[in-house]
Short mmCIF file of C-alpha atoms in Angstrom, two decimals:
data_model
loop_
_atom_site.label_atom_id
_atom_site.label_comp_id
_atom_site.label_asym_id
_atom_site.label_seq_id
_atom_site.Cartn_x
_atom_site.Cartn_y
_atom_site.Cartn_z
CA MET A 283 -85.85 17.41 -84.92
CA SER A 284 -83.89 14.69 -83.25
CA VAL A 285 -80.66 15.20 -81.31
CA CYS A 286 -78.62 13.22 -84.02
CA GLN A 287 -79.92 15.54 -86.69
CA TYR A 288 -78.80 18.63 -84.63
CA ARG A 289 -75.40 17.26 -84.15
CA THR A 290 -74.94 16.36 -87.88
CA LEU A 291 -75.99 19.91 -88.97
CA ALA A 292 -73.60 21.42 -86.36
CA ARG A 293 -70.74 19.28 -87.70
CA MET A 294 -71.38 20.16 -91.22
CA SER A 295 -71.54 23.91 -90.26
CA THR A 296 -68.28 23.74 -88.46
CA GLU A 297 -66.39 22.02 -91.34
CA LYS A 298 -67.77 24.51 -93.85
CA GLU A 299 -66.55 27.51 -91.85
CA THR A 300 -63.12 25.90 -91.42
CA LEU A 301 -62.73 25.43 -95.14
CA GLN A 302 -63.67 29.03 -95.66
CA GLN A 303 -61.08 30.27 -93.31
CA ARG A 304 -58.42 28.14 -94.83
CA SER A 305 -59.14 29.60 -98.31
CA GLN A 306 -58.76 33.18 -97.05
CA PRO A 307 -55.26 34.70 -97.14
CA VAL A 308 -53.56 35.74 -93.92
CA PRO A 309 -52.31 39.35 -93.63
CA GLY A 310 -48.60 39.66 -93.82
CA GLY A 311 -48.28 37.02 -96.59
CA GLN A 312 -48.27 34.10 -94.17
CA GLN A 313 -50.49 31.18 -94.75
CA ALA A 314 -52.69 30.03 -92.00
CA PRO A 315 -51.56 26.92 -90.34
CA PRO A 316 -53.54 23.93 -91.09
CA ALA A 317 -56.46 23.47 -88.72
CA PRO A 318 -56.82 20.23 -86.97
CA PRO A 319 -59.82 18.23 -87.87
CA ALA A 320 -62.83 19.01 -85.67
CA GLN A 321 -63.71 16.21 -83.34
CA ILE A 322 -67.23 16.21 -82.07
CA THR A 323 -68.07 14.04 -79.20
CA SER A 324 -71.45 13.60 -77.60
CA GLY A 325 -72.06 16.13 -74.93
CA PHE A 326 -68.81 18.10 -75.34
CA THR A 327 -67.75 21.25 -77.20
CA PRO A 328 -65.22 20.29 -79.98
CA ASN A 329 -61.78 21.99 -79.51
CA PRO A 330 -58.62 21.72 -81.52
CA GLN A 331 -56.45 18.77 -80.62
CA GLY A 332 -54.15 19.63 -77.91
CA ALA A 333 -55.72 23.14 -77.35
CA ASN A 334 -56.82 24.30 -74.06
CA PRO A 335 -60.39 25.42 -73.38
CA ASN A 336 -59.57 28.98 -74.59
CA GLY A 337 -58.54 27.78 -78.05
CA HIS A 338 -54.67 28.40 -77.65
CA LEU A 339 -52.15 25.79 -78.29
CA PRO A 340 -50.13 24.63 -75.29
CA PRO A 341 -46.48 25.80 -74.96
CA PRO A 342 -43.80 23.43 -76.26
CA LEU A 343 -42.37 20.98 -73.71
CA HIS A 344 -38.96 21.57 -72.29
CA GLY A 345 -36.17 20.16 -74.44
CA ALA A 346 -38.22 20.08 -77.56
CA ASN A 347 -36.61 20.77 -80.91
CA LEU A 348 -37.64 24.32 -81.88
CA PRO A 349 -37.71 25.47 -85.48
CA SER A 350 -34.88 27.61 -86.75
CA GLN A 351 -35.30 31.36 -86.81
CA PRO A 352 -36.98 32.29 -90.07
CA GLN A 353 -35.25 34.69 -92.52
CA ASN A 354 -36.42 38.24 -93.20
CA LEU A 355 -37.50 38.83 -89.62
CA PRO A 356 -38.20 42.26 -88.49
CA GLN A 357 -35.92 44.02 -86.02
CA GLY A 358 -38.31 43.55 -83.19
CA GLY A 359 -37.82 39.83 -83.19
CA TYR A 360 -40.37 37.22 -84.07
CA GLN A 361 -43.52 38.53 -85.45
CA GLN A 362 -46.44 37.31 -83.42
CA GLN A 363 -48.78 35.27 -85.41
CA PRO A 364 -52.39 36.19 -85.24
CA GLN A 365 -54.49 33.88 -83.10
CA TYR A 366 -57.27 31.95 -84.92
CA ILE A 367 -60.17 31.14 -82.83
CA TYR A 368 -61.99 28.13 -83.95
CA PRO A 369 -65.78 28.48 -84.03
CA GLN A 370 -67.63 27.06 -81.15
CA VAL A 371 -70.43 24.68 -81.82
CA PRO A 372 -73.54 25.72 -79.88
CA GLN A 373 -74.52 23.32 -77.29
CA TYR A 374 -77.81 21.58 -77.98
CA VAL A 375 -80.54 22.18 -75.50
CA LEU A 376 -83.54 19.75 -75.42
CA PRO A 377 -86.80 21.47 -76.27
CA GLN A 378 -89.18 21.74 -73.41
CA ASN A 379 -92.45 19.84 -73.96
CA PRO A 380 -95.24 21.27 -71.85
CA SER A 381 -97.28 18.12 -72.20
CA LEU A 382 -94.56 15.89 -70.87
CA SER A 383 -93.26 18.21 -68.21
CA GLN A 384 -94.46 17.55 -64.69
CA GLN A 385 -97.25 19.96 -63.81
CA PRO A 386 -97.36 21.28 -60.27
CA PRO A 387 -100.06 19.48 -58.28
CA THR A 388 -102.78 21.41 -56.60
CA GLY A 389 -102.01 22.53 -53.08
CA TYR A 390 -98.83 23.15 -51.27
CA ILE A 391 -95.83 20.86 -51.86
CA ARG A 392 -92.88 20.47 -49.40
CA TYR A 393 -89.87 19.43 -51.23
CA ASN A 394 -87.25 17.36 -49.19
CA LEU A 395 -84.32 15.51 -50.61
CA ASN A 396 -84.44 12.80 -47.92
CA HIS A 397 -88.18 12.21 -47.83
CA PRO A 398 -90.81 11.61 -50.50
CA VAL A 399 -93.03 14.47 -51.57
CA MET A 400 -95.87 15.32 -49.16
CA PHE A 401 -99.06 16.71 -50.66
CA CYS A 402 -100.86 19.08 -48.33
CA PRO A 403 -104.43 19.87 -49.55
CA THR A 404 -105.38 23.51 -49.79
CA PRO A 405 -107.64 24.35 -46.84
CA ALA A 406 -111.05 25.48 -47.82
CA PRO A 407 -111.62 29.31 -47.19
CA LYS A 408 -113.51 30.11 -44.15
CA LYS A 409 -117.17 31.31 -44.36
CA SER A 410 -118.30 34.69 -43.11
CA ILE A 411 -121.33 34.92 -40.82
CA LEU A 412 -122.05 38.45 -42.28
CA GLU A 413 -122.22 36.99 -45.89
CA ALA A 414 -124.29 34.05 -44.56
CA TYR A 415 -126.85 36.44 -42.96
CA LEU A 416 -126.96 38.40 -46.18
CA LEU A 417 -127.79 35.36 -48.26
CA LEU A 418 -130.37 34.23 -45.63
CA ILE A 419 -132.23 37.47 -45.76
CA VAL A 420 -132.25 37.81 -49.61
CA LEU A 421 -132.25 34.18 -50.81
CA GLY A 422 -132.90 32.24 -47.65
CA LEU A 423 -136.24 30.93 -48.79
CA PHE A 424 -134.53 29.36 -51.79
CA GLY A 425 -131.59 27.89 -49.75
CA GLY A 426 -128.98 30.37 -50.72
CA HIS A 427 -127.26 30.35 -47.36
CA HIS A 428 -127.24 26.52 -47.41
CA PHE A 429 -125.44 26.46 -50.76
CA TYR A 430 -123.05 28.98 -49.41
CA LEU A 431 -122.29 26.77 -46.38
CA ARG A 432 -121.59 23.69 -48.46
CA ARG A 433 -124.90 22.04 -47.71
CA PRO A 434 -126.28 21.47 -51.30
CA VAL A 435 -128.91 18.87 -50.22
CA TRP A 436 -130.46 21.30 -47.86
CA GLY A 437 -130.25 24.04 -50.54
CA ILE A 438 -132.16 21.89 -53.00
CA LEU A 439 -134.77 21.08 -50.31
CA TYR A 440 -135.36 24.71 -49.39
CA PHE A 441 -135.45 25.68 -53.07
CA PHE A 442 -138.41 23.23 -53.86
CA SER A 443 -140.16 23.61 -50.57
CA PHE A 444 -139.90 27.46 -50.26
CA GLY A 445 -137.75 27.22 -47.16
CA LEU A 446 -139.64 24.32 -45.63
CA LEU A 447 -142.84 26.46 -46.01
CA GLY A 448 -141.04 29.26 -44.28
CA ALA A 449 -140.55 27.37 -41.00
CA GLY A 450 -137.10 26.29 -41.69
CA TRP A 451 -136.17 29.80 -42.85
CA LEU A 452 -137.35 31.29 -39.58
CA ILE A 453 -135.44 28.66 -37.44
CA ASP A 454 -132.27 29.35 -39.54
CA ILE A 455 -132.23 32.97 -38.38
CA PHE A 456 -131.34 31.88 -34.81
CA ARG A 457 -129.16 28.95 -35.58
CA LEU A 458 -127.14 30.35 -38.44
CA PRO A 459 -123.95 31.15 -36.29
CA VAL A 460 -123.97 27.43 -35.45
CA LEU A 461 -124.09 26.43 -38.98
CA VAL A 462 -121.21 28.76 -39.98
CA SER A 463 -119.12 27.51 -37.05
CA ARG A 464 -119.84 23.93 -38.05
CA CYS A 465 -118.93 24.57 -41.65
CA ASN A 466 -115.50 26.12 -40.84
CA ASN A 467 -114.76 23.36 -38.31
CA ASP A 468 -115.43 20.64 -40.86
CA ALA A 469 -113.29 22.46 -43.45
CA SER A 470 -110.36 22.91 -41.12
CA GLN A 471 -110.25 19.34 -39.79
CA GLN A 472 -110.58 17.69 -43.27
CA ASN A 473 -112.39 14.77 -41.69
CA PRO A 474 -114.92 13.00 -44.10
CA ASN A 475 -116.75 11.44 -41.14
CA LEU A 476 -117.84 14.90 -39.77
CA ALA A 477 -119.63 15.51 -43.03
CA ARG A 478 -121.81 12.39 -42.47
CA LYS A 479 -122.47 13.11 -38.92
CA LYS A 480 -126.14 13.82 -37.97
CA HIS A 481 -127.22 16.80 -35.77
CA LEU A 482 -130.07 17.10 -33.58
CA ASP A 483 -130.99 20.63 -34.76
CA ASP A 484 -131.24 19.49 -38.40
CA ALA A 485 -133.47 16.57 -37.32
CA TYR A 486 -135.83 18.89 -35.47
CA VAL A 487 -135.91 21.31 -38.40
CA LEU A 488 -137.01 18.50 -40.66
CA TRP A 489 -139.36 17.10 -38.11
CA PHE A 490 -141.44 20.35 -38.13
CA PRO A 491 -143.27 20.49 -40.47
CA GLY A 492 -141.82 17.89 -42.63
CA GLY A 493 -142.08 15.14 -40.08
CA PHE A 494 -145.53 14.14 -41.24
CA LEU A 495 -143.82 12.99 -44.53
CA GLY A 496 -140.94 11.33 -42.68
CA LEU A 497 -138.21 13.76 -43.79
CA HIS A 498 -136.44 13.42 -40.48
CA HIS A 499 -136.40 9.59 -40.74
CA PHE A 500 -134.88 9.81 -44.32
CA TYR A 501 -132.31 12.20 -42.96
CA LEU A 502 -131.43 9.76 -40.16
CA ASN A 503 -131.22 6.81 -42.63
CA ASN A 504 -134.42 5.17 -41.34
CA ILE A 505 -135.68 4.46 -44.80
CA GLY A 506 -138.50 2.05 -43.68
CA LEU A 507 -139.97 4.43 -41.22
CA GLY A 508 -139.66 7.31 -43.69
CA VAL A 509 -141.63 5.44 -46.27
CA LEU A 510 -144.23 4.42 -43.71
CA TYR A 511 -144.60 7.97 -42.52
CA LEU A 512 -144.88 9.09 -46.12
CA PHE A 513 -147.95 6.99 -46.91
CA THR A 514 -149.66 7.27 -43.45
CA PHE A 515 -148.96 11.04 -42.97
CA GLY A 516 -146.74 10.42 -39.95
CA LEU A 517 -148.74 7.41 -38.69
CA PHE A 518 -151.80 9.69 -38.55
CA GLY A 519 -149.83 12.11 -36.46
CA VAL A 520 -149.20 9.84 -33.51
CA GLY A 521 -145.78 8.75 -34.68
CA TRP A 522 -144.94 12.44 -35.44
CA LEU A 523 -145.73 13.41 -31.82
CA ILE A 524 -143.71 10.44 -30.42
CA ASP A 525 -140.65 11.41 -32.35
CA ALA A 526 -140.62 14.77 -30.63
CA CYS A 527 -139.42 12.97 -27.53
CA LEU A 528 -137.50 10.19 -29.17
CA MET A 529 -135.43 12.43 -31.54
CA PRO A 530 -132.13 12.44 -29.38
CA TYR A 531 -132.30 8.64 -29.45
CA HIS A 532 -132.77 8.57 -33.20
CA VAL A 533 -129.84 10.83 -33.71
CA LYS A 534 -127.58 8.92 -31.36
CA LYS A 535 -128.35 5.62 -33.09
CA ALA A 536 -127.77 7.11 -36.51
CA ASN A 537 -124.22 8.40 -35.41
CA SER A 538 -123.27 5.06 -33.85
CA ASN A 539 -119.99 3.81 -35.32
CA ILE A 540 -120.97 0.05 -35.40
CA PRO A 541 -124.65 -0.25 -36.05
CA ASP A 542 -126.10 -3.79 -35.55
CA CYS A 543 -128.34 -4.39 -38.51
CA SER A 544 -129.93 -7.47 -36.94
CA GLU A 545 -130.94 -5.77 -33.73
CA LYS A 546 -134.31 -3.99 -33.78
CA SER A 547 -134.81 -0.41 -32.63
CA ALA A 548 -136.70 0.20 -29.45
CA ALA A 549 -137.86 3.70 -30.80
CA ALA A 550 -139.15 2.09 -34.04
CA THR A 551 -140.98 -0.70 -32.12
CA CYS A 552 -142.65 1.96 -29.82
CA ILE A 553 -143.77 4.07 -32.76
CA LEU A 554 -145.25 1.11 -34.53
CA ALA A 555 -146.91 -0.36 -31.46
CA VAL A 556 -148.48 2.88 -30.15
CA SER A 557 -149.50 4.44 -33.51
CA PRO A 558 -152.65 3.31 -35.38
CA ALA A 559 -150.54 1.02 -37.41
CA GLY A 560 -150.34 -1.25 -34.39
CA LEU A 561 -153.94 -2.10 -34.95
CA LEU A 562 -152.80 -3.77 -38.21
CA GLY A 563 -149.90 -5.58 -36.49
CA ALA A 564 -147.14 -3.37 -37.86
CA HIS A 565 -144.83 -3.84 -34.79
CA HIS A 566 -145.32 -7.63 -34.94
CA TYR A 567 -144.32 -7.68 -38.68
CA TYR A 568 -141.28 -5.50 -37.67
CA LEU A 569 -140.30 -8.17 -34.98
CA ASN A 570 -140.69 -11.06 -37.35
CA ARG A 571 -143.78 -12.31 -35.67
CA ILE A 572 -145.64 -12.98 -38.93
CA GLY A 573 -148.28 -15.10 -37.31
CA PHE A 574 -149.47 -12.49 -34.81
CA GLY A 575 -149.12 -9.74 -37.57
CA LEU A 576 -151.68 -11.58 -39.69
CA LEU A 577 -153.90 -12.21 -36.80
CA TYR A 578 -153.81 -8.51 -35.91
CA THR A 579 -154.44 -7.52 -39.48
CA PHE A 580 -157.54 -9.57 -39.89
CA THR A 581 -158.87 -9.02 -36.28
CA PHE A 582 -158.06 -5.36 -36.10
CA GLY A 583 -155.47 -5.89 -33.28
CA ILE A 584 -157.71 -8.70 -31.74
CA PHE A 585 -160.55 -6.32 -31.39
CA GLY A 586 -158.29 -3.57 -29.94
CA VAL A 587 -157.43 -5.57 -26.88
CA GLY A 588 -154.08 -6.85 -28.07
CA TYR A 589 -153.31 -3.39 -29.46
CA ILE A 590 -153.72 -1.78 -25.98
CA VAL A 591 -151.84 -4.60 -24.17
CA ASP A 592 -148.92 -4.20 -26.50
CA TRP A 593 -148.49 -0.56 -25.44
CA CYS A 594 -147.15 -1.96 -22.21
CA ARG A 595 -145.44 -5.22 -23.40
CA PHE A 596 -143.63 -4.04 -26.48
CA PRO A 597 -140.25 -3.68 -24.52
CA ILE A 598 -140.63 -7.38 -23.65
CA LEU A 599 -141.27 -8.35 -27.20
CA LEU A 600 -138.29 -6.35 -28.42
CA LYS A 601 -135.95 -7.96 -25.70
CA ARG A 602 -137.23 -11.35 -26.66
CA TYR A 603 -136.42 -10.86 -30.31
CA ASN A 604 -132.99 -9.59 -29.83
CA LYS A 605 -132.18 -12.35 -27.37
CA SER A 606 -133.35 -14.99 -29.83
CA LYS A 607 -130.98 -13.51 -32.47
CA GLU A 608 -128.02 -13.93 -30.04
CA ILE A 609 -128.69 -17.50 -28.99
CA GLY A 610 -130.32 -18.68 -32.26
CA HIS A 611 -133.99 -19.07 -33.22
CA THR A 612 -136.12 -20.68 -30.58
CA SER A 613 -139.69 -21.91 -30.95
CA HIS A 614 -140.66 -21.74 -27.23
CA LYS A 615 -144.11 -20.51 -26.30
CA HIS A 616 -144.67 -17.62 -23.94
CA LEU A 617 -147.32 -17.16 -21.32
CA ASP A 618 -148.22 -13.59 -22.28
CA ASP A 619 -149.05 -14.59 -25.79
CA ALA A 620 -151.05 -17.59 -24.67
CA TYR A 621 -153.22 -15.34 -22.39
CA LEU A 622 -153.53 -12.72 -25.15
CA LEU A 623 -155.06 -15.47 -27.38
CA TRP A 624 -157.18 -16.91 -24.59
CA PHE A 625 -159.07 -13.60 -24.34
CA PRO A 626 -161.15 -13.08 -26.29
CA LEU A 627 -160.47 -15.84 -28.91
CA GLY A 628 -160.18 -18.66 -26.35
CA PHE A 629 -163.69 -19.77 -27.00
CA LEU A 630 -162.47 -20.71 -30.59
CA GLY A 631 -159.42 -22.57 -29.19
CA PHE A 632 -156.79 -20.09 -30.46
CA HIS A 633 -154.57 -20.62 -27.44
CA HIS A 634 -154.59 -24.44 -27.96
CA PHE A 635 -153.66 -23.99 -31.60
CA TYR A 636 -150.77 -21.68 -30.44
CA LEU A 637 -149.61 -24.43 -27.91
CA ASN A 638 -149.44 -27.16 -30.62
CA ARG A 639 -152.69 -28.78 -29.37
CA PRO A 640 -154.68 -28.89 -32.66
CA VAL A 641 -157.16 -31.47 -31.44
CA TRP A 642 -158.20 -29.47 -28.49
CA GLY A 643 -158.28 -26.42 -30.66
CA LEU A 644 -160.78 -27.94 -32.93
CA LEU A 645 -162.80 -29.32 -30.03
CA TYR A 646 -162.94 -25.79 -28.53
CA MET A 647 -163.90 -24.39 -31.90
CA PHE A 648 -166.90 -26.53 -32.45
CA THR A 649 -168.05 -26.60 -28.78
CA PHE A 650 -167.40 -22.91 -28.10
CA GLY A 651 -164.70 -23.60 -25.47
CA LEU A 652 -166.54 -26.75 -24.07
CA LEU A 653 -169.52 -24.48 -23.42
CA GLY A 654 -167.29 -22.01 -21.66
CA ILE A 655 -166.23 -24.37 -18.88
CA GLY A 656 -162.97 -25.36 -20.52
CA TRP A 657 -162.39 -21.73 -21.32
CA LEU A 658 -162.48 -20.79 -17.68
CA ILE A 659 -160.43 -23.76 -16.48
CA ASP A 660 -157.74 -22.85 -18.92
CA LEU A 661 -157.36 -19.48 -17.21
CA CYS A 662 -155.91 -21.28 -14.09
CA ARG A 663 -154.01 -23.96 -15.87
CA MET A 664 -152.43 -21.82 -18.65
CA TRP A 665 -148.98 -21.75 -17.13
CA LYS A 666 -148.83 -25.60 -16.99
CA LEU A 667 -149.98 -25.91 -20.56
CA VAL A 668 -147.20 -23.51 -21.65
CA GLU A 669 -144.62 -25.40 -19.48
CA ASN A 670 -145.56 -28.81 -21.03
CA CYS A 671 -145.45 -27.47 -24.48
CA ASN A 672 -141.93 -26.11 -24.01
CA LYS A 673 -140.74 -29.36 -22.52
CA GLU A 674 -141.99 -31.22 -25.54
CA ILE A 675 -140.21 -28.79 -27.87
CA ASP A 676 -136.89 -29.22 -25.94
CA GLU A 677 -137.22 -33.10 -26.06
CA ARG A 678 -138.00 -32.91 -29.78
CA VAL A 679 -134.91 -30.82 -30.35
CA HIS A 680 -132.75 -33.02 -28.20
CA LEU A 681 -133.78 -36.16 -30.01
CA THR A 682 -133.15 -34.56 -33.40
CA ARG A 683 -129.65 -33.63 -32.44
CA ASN A 684 -128.87 -37.10 -31.15
CA ASN A 685 -130.23 -38.73 -34.32
CA ARG A 686 -127.99 -36.59 -36.32
CA SER A 687 -124.90 -37.64 -34.32
CA VAL A 688 -125.34 -41.41 -34.34
CA ALA A 689 -127.30 -42.04 -37.50
CA ASN A 690 -125.76 -44.18 -40.18
CA PRO A 691 -124.96 -41.89 -43.24
CA ASN A 692 -125.65 -44.86 -45.52
CA TYR A 693 -129.06 -45.57 -44.08
CA ILE A 694 -132.13 -44.66 -46.10
CA PRO A 695 -135.26 -44.15 -43.95
CA GLY A 696 -138.11 -46.46 -45.01
CA GLN A 697 -135.88 -49.00 -46.74
CA TYR A 698 -135.73 -52.62 -45.45
CA TYR A 699 -132.29 -54.30 -45.88
CA GLY A 700 -133.21 -57.91 -44.87
CA ASN A 701 -130.52 -60.46 -44.13
CA MET A 702 -127.33 -58.51 -44.96
CA PRO A 703 -124.45 -60.74 -46.07
CA THR A 704 -121.52 -60.43 -43.73
CA THR A 705 -117.95 -61.87 -43.89
CA THR A 706 -117.01 -63.54 -40.57
CA VAL A 707 -113.65 -64.28 -39.38
CA GLY A 708 -113.55 -66.94 -36.62
CA GLY A 709 -117.30 -66.45 -35.86
CA HIS A 710 -116.79 -62.68 -35.40
CA VAL A 711 -117.58 -59.74 -37.73
CA PRO A 712 -114.48 -57.56 -38.17
CA VAL A 713 -115.26 -53.87 -37.81
CA SER A 714 -113.00 -51.36 -39.64
CA TYR A 715 -111.67 -49.07 -36.91
CA GLY A 716 -113.21 -45.80 -37.70
CA GLN A 717 -116.61 -47.00 -39.17
CA PHE A 718 -118.50 -45.98 -36.08
CA GLY A 719 -117.49 -44.81 -32.63
CA PRO A 720 -116.88 -41.84 -30.45
CA CYS A 721 -114.30 -39.14 -31.06
CA PRO A 722 -111.21 -39.36 -28.81
CA PRO A 723 -110.88 -36.66 -26.15
CA GLY A 724 -109.00 -33.61 -27.49
CA TYR A 725 -109.88 -34.15 -31.16
CA SER A 726 -112.72 -32.81 -33.23
CA ASN A 727 -114.64 -34.93 -35.64
CA PRO A 728 -115.96 -33.22 -38.83
CA ASN A 729 -118.36 -36.02 -39.53
CA PRO A 730 -120.33 -37.00 -36.19
CA GLY A 731 -120.53 -40.82 -35.81
CA ILE A 732 -117.53 -41.45 -38.09
CA TYR A 733 -114.13 -42.18 -36.48
CA LEU A 734 -111.01 -40.53 -37.88
CA THR A 735 -108.66 -43.06 -39.47
CA GLN A 736 -106.48 -43.33 -42.49
CA GLN A 737 -108.86 -45.67 -44.09
CA ASN A 738 -111.71 -43.06 -44.28
CA GLY A 739 -109.39 -40.44 -45.53
CA TYR A 740 -109.23 -38.05 -42.60
CA GLY A 741 -105.82 -39.18 -41.28
CA SER A 742 -104.99 -41.07 -38.09
CA VAL A 743 -104.94 -40.23 -34.40
CA PRO A 744 -101.64 -40.73 -32.68
CA GLY A 745 -101.68 -43.73 -30.35
CA MET A 746 -105.04 -44.87 -31.71
CA ASN A 747 -104.18 -46.83 -34.74
CA GLU A 748 -104.78 -50.24 -33.34
CA GLN A 749 -107.83 -52.13 -34.40
CA PRO A 750 -110.60 -52.67 -31.69
CA PRO A 751 -111.39 -56.18 -30.56
CA PRO A 752 -113.94 -57.91 -32.75
CA TYR A 753 -117.48 -58.35 -31.36
CA GLU A 754 -120.02 -61.02 -31.65
CA ALA A 755 -122.15 -60.87 -34.81
CA ALA A 756 -125.72 -60.28 -33.92
CA SER A 757 -128.22 -62.10 -36.05
CA ILE A 758 -130.43 -59.82 -38.08
CA PRO A 759 -134.07 -60.90 -37.99
CA THR A 760 -135.82 -61.50 -41.20
CA LYS A 761 -139.03 -59.81 -42.20
CA GLY A 762 -140.99 -62.93 -41.54
CA HIS A 763 -139.97 -63.20 -37.88
#
């Protein structure tokens, strides 16, 4: 029922009671004085006009004309008339709607009139080491203590692996106080980064015996190595043994705040190079050396020689790759790669193919390294061949950059323009300032070779708006000349 309906009913009830009181006779033969009309205002209790809050009429003012004394008065003087108390209309109270009322939020609330409401989350209850040991003894093989310590992933892993085949359950007997302390510390600090932090003890628990399936790499977010370990049974056990020494490095890298996705890991490179996967060129594929990776795949690590050499030179390969990512891609050739191809595939000219000498490569292939003589000479002159190849690469890059900076954007390679018609002014060809020319000092040119002027839409340079002097028109030779 609305507020207006409540007020209307209250008013009707008041008027009805007033009429009933008027119709009743007053004791002593006196008629009740007429009641003033009830006035109801919004939000106030209706009182008689001129009455005080108690319902009594105010006393007459000083000097007012009082009525004459009535006849047939008793000896005691005026007979006091009975007081009539007008009925009070009950104040309307808005009903409370539990759905609209503000529900108290979860946690503790500090109310302050001068500051906004601050929500303090309820701290999680601390875990007891006694209860943790009780769950470890009874349900530890099914991960009961991990569920109790808010480690549901570990609990599920223990449940389906029967406590990591019992090994994880035995290790947890000694490290359970550390797990309880870590759980209470994370709950008290309310820091979400602590929950994502990797721990060395957890990594070693997964390494034995689940390391053959790459569980420790999945835990440390090394998904690629995890999948590789899963299908090669820990790189045939070699990678699993290496991880026993490199585990602190893996954990430190996983907890780094700003991981560099473009930078390759030294630990991953070492594992791939030393493990049997290196015979198939896995470390070369990892370092984006696709050519050497394919060569290792089809030659079984260049007959095992390259596989053994890479045990010592994989740090150099890693440093070379990371440096190329910093300064940009480079196609320079390296002396160690050339010597690796010279033996034992130099008789087939593989080192010449690598150094961009395909003619010599074919010659060596069909003459078996010039009957072995050229193969022996190349042992001494390999450094010079690599140096000359890198010089040619640098010159080619330099010429390519210069051609891009001075080339005519309207020129189409392979098209002959013939005698181009020109408009001469006084025997000279006027050149629009800004057609071609260098960029003045202190200004950058978005289009190399095009000068910045108002005519070409890029704006003008202060102090450089004058047209350059015309130059003599050079005759363009025809195709017959």
